[in-house]
Amino acid sequence: MTSLCQELWQTILAQAVGTGLGLGLVYLPALSVLSEHFHQKRALAMGIAQTGACVGGQYHFLSSI
């Protein structure tokens, strides 16, 4: 989607739309499933999942530079 962009604002808009769709369709349902599945160590499971998402986001950003 960003390969079609001609200007910087189009690239930023494409990244915002992609991030919003990714969070809405993948990340949030995954967290809700985790919170329902783990009852005893819920905080640990949620912490690991959120840390993995942050690390993955940074890796994705740095690999595209």
PDB file of N, CA, C and O in Angstrom:
ATOM      1  N   MET A   1       0.805  -1.169   0.000  1.00  0.00           N
ATOM      2  CA  MET A   1       0.000   0.000   0.000  1.00  0.00           C
ATOM      3  C   MET A   1       0.864   1.255   0.000  1.00  0.00           C
ATOM      4  O   MET A   1       0.546   2.215  -0.681  1.00  0.00           O
ATOM      5  N   THR A   2       1.969   1.211   0.727  1.00  0.00           N
ATOM      6  CA  THR A   2       2.822   2.392   0.759  1.00  0.00           C
ATOM      7  C   THR A   2       3.649   2.534  -0.510  1.00  0.00           C
ATOM      8  O   THR A   2       4.171   3.603  -0.774  1.00  0.00           O
ATOM      9  N   SER A   3       3.770   1.482  -1.287  1.00  0.00           N
ATOM     10  CA  SER A   3       4.530   1.588  -2.533  1.00  0.00           C
ATOM     11  C   SER A   3       3.801   2.441  -3.563  1.00  0.00           C
ATOM     12  O   SER A   3       4.416   2.922  -4.515  1.00  0.00           O
ATOM     13  N   LEU A   4       2.514   2.637  -3.387  1.00  0.00           N
ATOM     14  CA  LEU A   4       1.734   3.460  -4.303  1.00  0.00           C
ATOM     15  C   LEU A   4       1.744   4.939  -3.932  1.00  0.00           C
ATOM     16  O   LEU A   4       1.241   5.758  -4.680  1.00  0.00           O
ATOM     17  N   CYS A   5       2.301   5.270  -2.770  1.00  0.00           N
ATOM     18  CA  CYS A   5       2.271   6.646  -2.268  1.00  0.00           C
ATOM     19  C   CYS A   5       3.258   7.528  -3.029  1.00  0.00           C
ATOM     20  O   CYS A   5       4.377   7.130  -3.308  1.00  0.00           O
ATOM     21  N   GLN A   6       2.815   8.730  -3.318  1.00  0.00           N
ATOM     22  CA  GLN A   6       3.648   9.705  -4.003  1.00  0.00           C
ATOM     23  C   GLN A   6       4.218  10.749  -3.052  1.00  0.00           C
ATOM     24  O   GLN A   6       5.245  11.340  -3.336  1.00  0.00           O
ATOM     25  N   GLU A   7       3.527  10.984  -1.931  1.00  0.00           N
ATOM     26  CA  GLU A   7       3.956  12.012  -0.992  1.00  0.00           C
ATOM     27  C   GLU A   7       4.002  11.437   0.416  1.00  0.00           C
ATOM     28  O   GLU A   7       3.445  10.375   0.696  1.00  0.00           O
ATOM     29  N   LEU A   8       4.662  12.172   1.310  1.00  0.00           N
ATOM     30  CA  LEU A   8       4.857  11.703   2.673  1.00  0.00           C
ATOM     31  C   LEU A   8       3.542  11.534   3.418  1.00  0.00           C
ATOM     32  O   LEU A   8       3.354  10.543   4.146  1.00  0.00           O
ATOM     33  N   TRP A   9       2.604  12.450   3.258  1.00  0.00           N
ATOM     34  CA  TRP A   9       1.338  12.350   3.995  1.00  0.00           C
ATOM     35  C   TRP A   9       0.566  11.101   3.599  1.00  0.00           C
ATOM     36  O   TRP A   9      -0.146  10.522   4.404  1.00  0.00           O
ATOM     37  N   GLN A  10       0.721  10.658   2.362  1.00  0.00           N
ATOM     38  CA  GLN A  10       0.045   9.435   1.931  1.00  0.00           C
ATOM     39  C   GLN A  10       0.654   8.206   2.618  1.00  0.00           C
ATOM     40  O   GLN A  10      -0.064   7.276   2.990  1.00  0.00           O
ATOM     41  N   THR A  11       1.956   8.227   2.797  1.00  0.00           N
ATOM     42  CA  THR A  11       2.630   7.132   3.487  1.00  0.00           C
ATOM     43  C   THR A  11       2.190   7.069   4.950  1.00  0.00           C
ATOM     44  O   THR A  11       1.910   5.987   5.475  1.00  0.00           O
ATOM     45  N   ILE A  12       2.124   8.221   5.595  1.00  0.00           N
ATOM     46  CA  ILE A  12       1.692   8.263   6.994  1.00  0.00           C
ATOM     47  C   ILE A  12       0.250   7.784   7.124  1.00  0.00           C
ATOM     48  O   ILE A  12      -0.090   7.026   8.034  1.00  0.00           O
ATOM     49  N   LEU A  13      -0.604   8.204   6.212  1.00  0.00           N
ATOM     50  CA  LEU A  13      -1.997   7.764   6.235  1.00  0.00           C
ATOM     51  C   LEU A  13      -2.103   6.259   6.022  1.00  0.00           C
ATOM     52  O   LEU A  13      -2.879   5.567   6.698  1.00  0.00           O
ATOM     53  N   ALA A  14      -1.319   5.715   5.103  1.00  0.00           N
ATOM     54  CA  ALA A  14      -1.349   4.276   4.847  1.00  0.00           C
ATOM     55  C   ALA A  14      -0.875   3.487   6.067  1.00  0.00           C
ATOM     56  O   ALA A  14      -1.470   2.454   6.420  1.00  0.00           O
ATOM     57  N   GLN A  15       0.160   3.974   6.741  1.00  0.00           N
ATOM     58  CA  GLN A  15       0.642   3.310   7.950  1.00  0.00           C
ATOM     59  C   GLN A  15      -0.407   3.374   9.055  1.00  0.00           C
ATOM     60  O   GLN A  15      -0.605   2.418   9.797  1.00  0.00           O
ATOM     61  N   ALA A  16      -1.096   4.503   9.169  1.00  0.00           N
ATOM     62  CA  ALA A  16      -2.120   4.647  10.203  1.00  0.00           C
ATOM     63  C   ALA A  16      -3.288   3.705   9.960  1.00  0.00           C
ATOM     64  O   ALA A  16      -3.792   3.068  10.892  1.00  0.00           O
ATOM     65  N   VAL A  17      -3.701   3.582   8.719  1.00  0.00           N
ATOM     66  CA  VAL A  17      -4.811   2.680   8.390  1.00  0.00           C
ATOM     67  C   VAL A  17      -4.391   1.228   8.626  1.00  0.00           C
ATOM     68  O   VAL A  17      -5.137   0.443   9.222  1.00  0.00           O
ATOM     69  N   GLY A  18      -3.196   0.870   8.207  1.00  0.00           N
ATOM     70  CA  GLY A  18      -2.713  -0.492   8.412  1.00  0.00           C
ATOM     71  C   GLY A  18      -2.558  -0.848   9.871  1.00  0.00           C
ATOM     72  O   GLY A  18      -2.915  -1.947  10.308  1.00  0.00           O
ATOM     73  N   THR A  19      -2.066   0.088  10.657  1.00  0.00           N
ATOM     74  CA  THR A  19      -1.910  -0.147  12.092  1.00  0.00           C
ATOM     75  C   THR A  19      -3.270  -0.284  12.770  1.00  0.00           C
ATOM     76  O   THR A  19      -3.471  -1.163  13.616  1.00  0.00           O
ATOM     77  N   GLY A  20      -4.198   0.572  12.401  1.00  0.00           N
ATOM     78  CA  GLY A  20      -5.536   0.496  12.983  1.00  0.00           C
ATOM     79  C   GLY A  20      -6.230  -0.814  12.667  1.00  0.00           C
ATOM     80  O   GLY A  20      -6.844  -1.436  13.542  1.00  0.00           O
ATOM     81  N   LEU A  21      -6.133  -1.244  11.420  1.00  0.00           N
ATOM     82  CA  LEU A  21      -6.734  -2.524  11.046  1.00  0.00           C
ATOM     83  C   LEU A  21      -6.052  -3.688  11.749  1.00  0.00           C
ATOM     84  O   LEU A  21      -6.712  -4.632  12.201  1.00  0.00           O
ATOM     85  N   GLY A  22      -4.737  -3.629  11.839  1.00  0.00           N
ATOM     86  CA  GLY A  22      -3.998  -4.699  12.510  1.00  0.00           C
ATOM     87  C   GLY A  22      -4.356  -4.813  13.981  1.00  0.00           C
ATOM     88  O   GLY A  22      -4.557  -5.911  14.502  1.00  0.00           O
ATOM     89  N   LEU A  23      -4.448  -3.672  14.653  1.00  0.00           N
ATOM     90  CA  LEU A  23      -4.813  -3.699  16.069  1.00  0.00           C
ATOM     91  C   LEU A  23      -6.244  -4.159  16.270  1.00  0.00           C
ATOM     92  O   LEU A  23      -6.533  -4.946  17.165  1.00  0.00           O
ATOM     93  N   GLY A  24      -7.123  -3.686  15.429  1.00  0.00           N
ATOM     94  CA  GLY A  24      -8.531  -4.026  15.598  1.00  0.00           C
ATOM     95  C   GLY A  24      -8.871  -5.464  15.248  1.00  0.00           C
ATOM     96  O   GLY A  24      -9.727  -6.079  15.876  1.00  0.00           O
ATOM     97  N   LEU A  25      -8.192  -6.014  14.258  1.00  0.00           N
ATOM     98  CA  LEU A  25      -8.551  -7.346  13.777  1.00  0.00           C
ATOM     99  C   LEU A  25      -7.711  -8.477  14.359  1.00  0.00           C
ATOM    100  O   LEU A  25      -8.153  -9.625  14.370  1.00  0.00           O
ATOM    101  N   VAL A  26      -6.509  -8.177  14.842  1.00  0.00           N
ATOM    102  CA  VAL A  26      -5.626  -9.243  15.299  1.00  0.00           C
ATOM    103  C   VAL A  26      -5.253  -9.089  16.775  1.00  0.00           C
ATOM    104  O   VAL A  26      -5.425 -10.014  17.566  1.00  0.00           O
ATOM    105  N   TYR A  27      -4.761  -7.928  17.141  1.00  0.00           N
ATOM    106  CA  TYR A  27      -4.170  -7.747  18.468  1.00  0.00           C
ATOM    107  C   TYR A  27      -5.206  -7.775  19.591  1.00  0.00           C
ATOM    108  O   TYR A  27      -5.053  -8.516  20.565  1.00  0.00           O
ATOM    109  N   LEU A  28      -6.253  -6.995  19.477  1.00  0.00           N
ATOM    110  CA  LEU A  28      -7.241  -6.922  20.551  1.00  0.00           C
ATOM    111  C   LEU A  28      -8.005  -8.228  20.767  1.00  0.00           C
ATOM    112  O   LEU A  28      -8.195  -8.642  21.924  1.00  0.00           O
ATOM    113  N   PRO A  29      -8.448  -8.926  19.709  1.00  0.00           N
ATOM    114  CA  PRO A  29      -9.082 -10.234  19.958  1.00  0.00           C
ATOM    115  C   PRO A  29      -8.122 -11.257  20.581  1.00  0.00           C
ATOM    116  O   PRO A  29      -8.529 -12.068  21.412  1.00  0.00           O
ATOM    117  N   ALA A  30      -6.851 -11.183  20.204  1.00  0.00           N
ATOM    118  CA  ALA A  30      -5.874 -12.104  20.796  1.00  0.00           C
ATOM    119  C   ALA A  30      -5.719 -11.851  22.287  1.00  0.00           C
ATOM    120  O   ALA A  30      -5.621 -12.788  23.082  1.00  0.00           O
ATOM    121  N   LEU A  31      -5.703 -10.589  22.680  1.00  0.00           N
ATOM    122  CA  LEU A  31      -5.605 -10.283  24.107  1.00  0.00           C
ATOM    123  C   LEU A  31      -6.853 -10.720  24.867  1.00  0.00           C
ATOM    124  O   LEU A  31      -6.758 -11.175  26.003  1.00  0.00           O
ATOM    125  N   SER A  32      -8.003 -10.588  24.251  1.00  0.00           N
ATOM    126  CA  SER A  32      -9.221 -11.008  24.946  1.00  0.00           C
ATOM    127  C   SER A  32      -9.275 -12.523  25.100  1.00  0.00           C
ATOM    128  O   SER A  32      -9.756 -13.036  26.117  1.00  0.00           O
ATOM    129  N   VAL A  33      -8.779 -13.257  24.124  1.00  0.00           N
ATOM    130  CA  VAL A  33      -8.721 -14.715  24.243  1.00  0.00           C
ATOM    131  C   VAL A  33      -7.738 -15.111  25.341  1.00  0.00           C
ATOM    132  O   VAL A  33      -8.007 -16.017  26.129  1.00  0.00           O
ATOM    133  N   LEU A  34      -6.602 -14.419  25.402  1.00  0.00           N
ATOM    134  CA  LEU A  34      -5.631 -14.718  26.456  1.00  0.00           C
ATOM    135  C   LEU A  34      -6.216 -14.477  27.840  1.00  0.00           C
ATOM    136  O   LEU A  34      -6.004 -15.266  28.761  1.00  0.00           O
ATOM    137  N   SER A  35      -6.929 -13.389  27.988  1.00  0.00           N
ATOM    138  CA  SER A  35      -7.476 -13.081  29.311  1.00  0.00           C
ATOM    139  C   SER A  35      -8.561 -14.074  29.724  1.00  0.00           C
ATOM    140  O   SER A  35      -8.775 -14.294  30.915  1.00  0.00           O
ATOM    141  N   GLU A  36      -9.248 -14.670  28.777  1.00  0.00           N
ATOM    142  CA  GLU A  36     -10.249 -15.685  29.109  1.00  0.00           C
ATOM    143  C   GLU A  36      -9.611 -17.051  29.364  1.00  0.00           C
ATOM    144  O   GLU A  36     -10.117 -17.838  30.157  1.00  0.00           O
ATOM    145  N   HIS A  37      -8.510 -17.346  28.682  1.00  0.00           N
ATOM    146  CA  HIS A  37      -7.894 -18.668  28.792  1.00  0.00           C
ATOM    147  C   HIS A  37      -7.086 -18.812  30.078  1.00  0.00           C
ATOM    148  O   HIS A  37      -7.160 -19.839  30.747  1.00  0.00           O
ATOM    149  N   PHE A  38      -6.280 -17.810  30.411  1.00  0.00           N
ATOM    150  CA  PHE A  38      -5.431 -17.883  31.599  1.00  0.00           C
ATOM    151  C   PHE A  38      -6.162 -17.257  32.778  1.00  0.00           C
ATOM    152  O   PHE A  38      -6.523 -16.092  32.744  1.00  0.00           O
ATOM    153  N   HIS A  39      -6.344 -18.054  33.813  1.00  0.00           N
ATOM    154  CA  HIS A  39      -7.025 -17.536  34.992  1.00  0.00           C
ATOM    155  C   HIS A  39      -6.056 -17.287  36.139  1.00  0.00           C
ATOM    156  O   HIS A  39      -6.153 -16.273  36.820  1.00  0.00           O
ATOM    157  N   GLN A  40      -5.100 -18.188  36.328  1.00  0.00           N
ATOM    158  CA  GLN A  40      -4.189 -18.038  37.456  1.00  0.00           C
ATOM    159  C   GLN A  40      -3.043 -17.079  37.153  1.00  0.00           C
ATOM    160  O   GLN A  40      -2.715 -16.238  37.969  1.00  0.00           O
ATOM    161  N   LYS A  41      -2.444 -17.204  36.014  1.00  0.00           N
ATOM    162  CA  LYS A  41      -1.292 -16.363  35.676  1.00  0.00           C
ATOM    163  C   LYS A  41      -1.646 -15.422  34.524  1.00  0.00           C
ATOM    164  O   LYS A  41      -0.906 -15.271  33.562  1.00  0.00           O
ATOM    165  N   ARG A  42      -2.789 -14.793  34.645  1.00  0.00           N
ATOM    166  CA  ARG A  42      -3.299 -13.902  33.600  1.00  0.00           C
ATOM    167  C   ARG A  42      -2.375 -12.716  33.381  1.00  0.00           C
ATOM    168  O   ARG A  42      -2.088 -12.336  32.245  1.00  0.00           O
ATOM    169  N   ALA A  43      -1.881 -12.113  34.443  1.00  0.00           N
ATOM    170  CA  ALA A  43      -1.024 -10.931  34.314  1.00  0.00           C
ATOM    171  C   ALA A  43       0.272 -11.274  33.582  1.00  0.00           C
ATOM    172  O   ALA A  43       0.745 -10.494  32.743  1.00  0.00           O
ATOM    173  N   LEU A  44       0.838 -12.430  33.881  1.00  0.00           N
ATOM    174  CA  LEU A  44       2.064 -12.850  33.209  1.00  0.00           C
ATOM    175  C   LEU A  44       1.814 -13.086  31.721  1.00  0.00           C
ATOM    176  O   LEU A  44       2.589 -12.640  30.868  1.00  0.00           O
ATOM    177  N   ALA A  45       0.730 -13.766  31.399  1.00  0.00           N
ATOM    178  CA  ALA A  45       0.409 -14.041  29.994  1.00  0.00           C
ATOM    179  C   ALA A  45       0.155 -12.750  29.215  1.00  0.00           C
ATOM    180  O   ALA A  45       0.622 -12.586  28.089  1.00  0.00           O
ATOM    181  N   MET A  46      -0.572 -11.823  29.813  1.00  0.00           N
ATOM    182  CA  MET A  46      -0.851 -10.548  29.143  1.00  0.00           C
ATOM    183  C   MET A  46       0.429  -9.739  28.988  1.00  0.00           C
ATOM    184  O   MET A  46       0.648  -9.089  27.964  1.00  0.00           O
ATOM    185  N   GLY A  47       1.295  -9.770  29.993  1.00  0.00           N
ATOM    186  CA  GLY A  47       2.569  -9.053  29.908  1.00  0.00           C
ATOM    187  C   GLY A  47       3.465  -9.596  28.819  1.00  0.00           C
ATOM    188  O   GLY A  47       4.087  -8.836  28.071  1.00  0.00           O
ATOM    189  N   ILE A  48       3.528 -10.915  28.693  1.00  0.00           N
ATOM    190  CA  ILE A  48       4.341 -11.534  27.645  1.00  0.00           C
ATOM    191  C   ILE A  48       3.781 -11.194  26.269  1.00  0.00           C
ATOM    192  O   ILE A  48       4.524 -10.877  25.340  1.00  0.00           O
ATOM    193  N   ALA A  49       2.466 -11.238  26.124  1.00  0.00           N
ATOM    194  CA  ALA A  49       1.848 -10.934  24.832  1.00  0.00           C
ATOM    195  C   ALA A  49       2.076  -9.481  24.437  1.00  0.00           C
ATOM    196  O   ALA A  49       2.388  -9.180  23.281  1.00  0.00           O
ATOM    197  N   GLN A  50       1.938  -8.576  25.381  1.00  0.00           N
ATOM    198  CA  GLN A  50       2.129  -7.166  25.056  1.00  0.00           C
ATOM    199  C   GLN A  50       3.589  -6.841  24.806  1.00  0.00           C
ATOM    200  O   GLN A  50       3.909  -6.016  23.949  1.00  0.00           O
ATOM    201  N   THR A  51       4.490  -7.485  25.531  1.00  0.00           N
ATOM    202  CA  THR A  51       5.915  -7.289  25.273  1.00  0.00           C
ATOM    203  C   THR A  51       6.282  -7.807  23.887  1.00  0.00           C
ATOM    204  O   THR A  51       7.037  -7.166  23.160  1.00  0.00           O
ATOM    205  N   GLY A  52       5.743  -8.953  23.521  1.00  0.00           N
ATOM    206  CA  GLY A  52       6.001  -9.500  22.196  1.00  0.00           C
ATOM    207  C   GLY A  52       5.476  -8.597  21.092  1.00  0.00           C
ATOM    208  O   GLY A  52       6.110  -8.439  20.048  1.00  0.00           O
ATOM    209  N   ALA A  53       4.339  -7.982  21.320  1.00  0.00           N
ATOM    210  CA  ALA A  53       3.789  -7.061  20.322  1.00  0.00           C
ATOM    211  C   ALA A  53       4.666  -5.830  20.176  1.00  0.00           C
ATOM    212  O   ALA A  53       4.911  -5.351  19.054  1.00  0.00           O
ATOM    213  N   CYS A  54       5.175  -5.321  21.284  1.00  0.00           N
ATOM    214  CA  CYS A  54       6.057  -4.143  21.222  1.00  0.00           C
ATOM    215  C   CYS A  54       7.371  -4.475  20.532  1.00  0.00           C
ATOM    216  O   CYS A  54       7.854  -3.709  19.691  1.00  0.00           O
ATOM    217  N   VAL A  55       7.948  -5.610  20.880  1.00  0.00           N
ATOM    218  CA  VAL A  55       9.206  -6.018  20.255  1.00  0.00           C
ATOM    219  C   VAL A  55       8.996  -6.276  18.767  1.00  0.00           C
ATOM    220  O   VAL A  55       9.815  -5.878  17.929  1.00  0.00           O
ATOM    221  N   GLY A  56       7.894  -6.912  18.410  1.00  0.00           N
ATOM    222  CA  GLY A  56       7.595  -7.159  17.002  1.00  0.00           C
ATOM    223  C   GLY A  56       7.386  -5.874  16.225  1.00  0.00           C
ATOM    224  O   GLY A  56       7.816  -5.748  15.082  1.00  0.00           O
ATOM    225  N   GLY A  57       6.739  -4.900  16.846  1.00  0.00           N
ATOM    226  CA  GLY A  57       6.549  -3.612  16.189  1.00  0.00           C
ATOM    227  C   GLY A  57       7.860  -2.891  15.954  1.00  0.00           C
ATOM    228  O   GLY A  57       8.078  -2.295  14.894  1.00  0.00           O
ATOM    229  N   GLN A  58       8.755  -2.944  16.932  1.00  0.00           N
ATOM    230  CA  GLN A  58      10.065  -2.315  16.759  1.00  0.00           C
ATOM    231  C   GLN A  58      10.884  -3.043  15.706  1.00  0.00           C
ATOM    232  O   GLN A  58      11.575  -2.415  14.914  1.00  0.00           O
ATOM    233  N   TYR A  59      10.816  -4.367  15.688  1.00  0.00           N
ATOM    234  CA  TYR A  59      11.545  -5.129  14.672  1.00  0.00           C
ATOM    235  C   TYR A  59      11.033  -4.803  13.279  1.00  0.00           C
ATOM    236  O   TYR A  59      11.803  -4.621  12.347  1.00  0.00           O
ATOM    237  N   HIS A  60       9.710  -4.719  13.143  1.00  0.00           N
ATOM    238  CA  HIS A  60       9.122  -4.398  11.847  1.00  0.00           C
ATOM    239  C   HIS A  60       9.562  -3.015  11.377  1.00  0.00           C
ATOM    240  O   HIS A  60       9.888  -2.816  10.215  1.00  0.00           O
ATOM    241  N   PHE A  61       9.584  -2.060  12.298  1.00  0.00           N
ATOM    242  CA  PHE A  61      10.004  -0.703  11.960  1.00  0.00           C
ATOM    243  C   PHE A  61      11.476  -0.676  11.554  1.00  0.00           C
ATOM    244  O   PHE A  61      11.841  -0.083  10.540  1.00  0.00           O
ATOM    245  N   LEU A  62      12.326  -1.319  12.352  1.00  0.00           N
ATOM    246  CA  LEU A  62      13.754  -1.277  12.054  1.00  0.00           C
ATOM    247  C   LEU A  62      14.119  -2.072  10.810  1.00  0.00           C
ATOM    248  O   LEU A  62      15.076  -1.740  10.117  1.00  0.00           O
ATOM    249  N   SER A  63      13.364  -3.105  10.494  1.00  0.00           N
ATOM    250  CA  SER A  63      13.674  -3.886   9.302  1.00  0.00           C
ATOM    251  C   SER A  63      13.263  -3.173   8.027  1.00  0.00           C
ATOM    252  O   SER A  63      13.735  -3.496   6.948  1.00  0.00           O
ATOM    253  N   SER A  64      12.379  -2.180   8.158  1.00  0.00           N
ATOM    254  CA  SER A  64      11.944  -1.460   6.961  1.00  0.00           C
ATOM    255  C   SER A  64      12.812  -0.253   6.655  1.00  0.00           C
ATOM    256  O   SER A  64      12.613   0.407   5.659  1.00  0.00           O
ATOM    257  N   ILE A  65      13.768   0.060   7.527  1.00  0.00           N
ATOM    258  CA  ILE A  65      14.644   1.219   7.299  1.00  0.00           C
ATOM    259  C   ILE A  65      15.720   0.873   6.293  1.00  0.00           C
ATOM    260  O   ILE A  65      16.271  -0.120   6.244  1.00  0.00           O
TER     261      ILE A  65
END
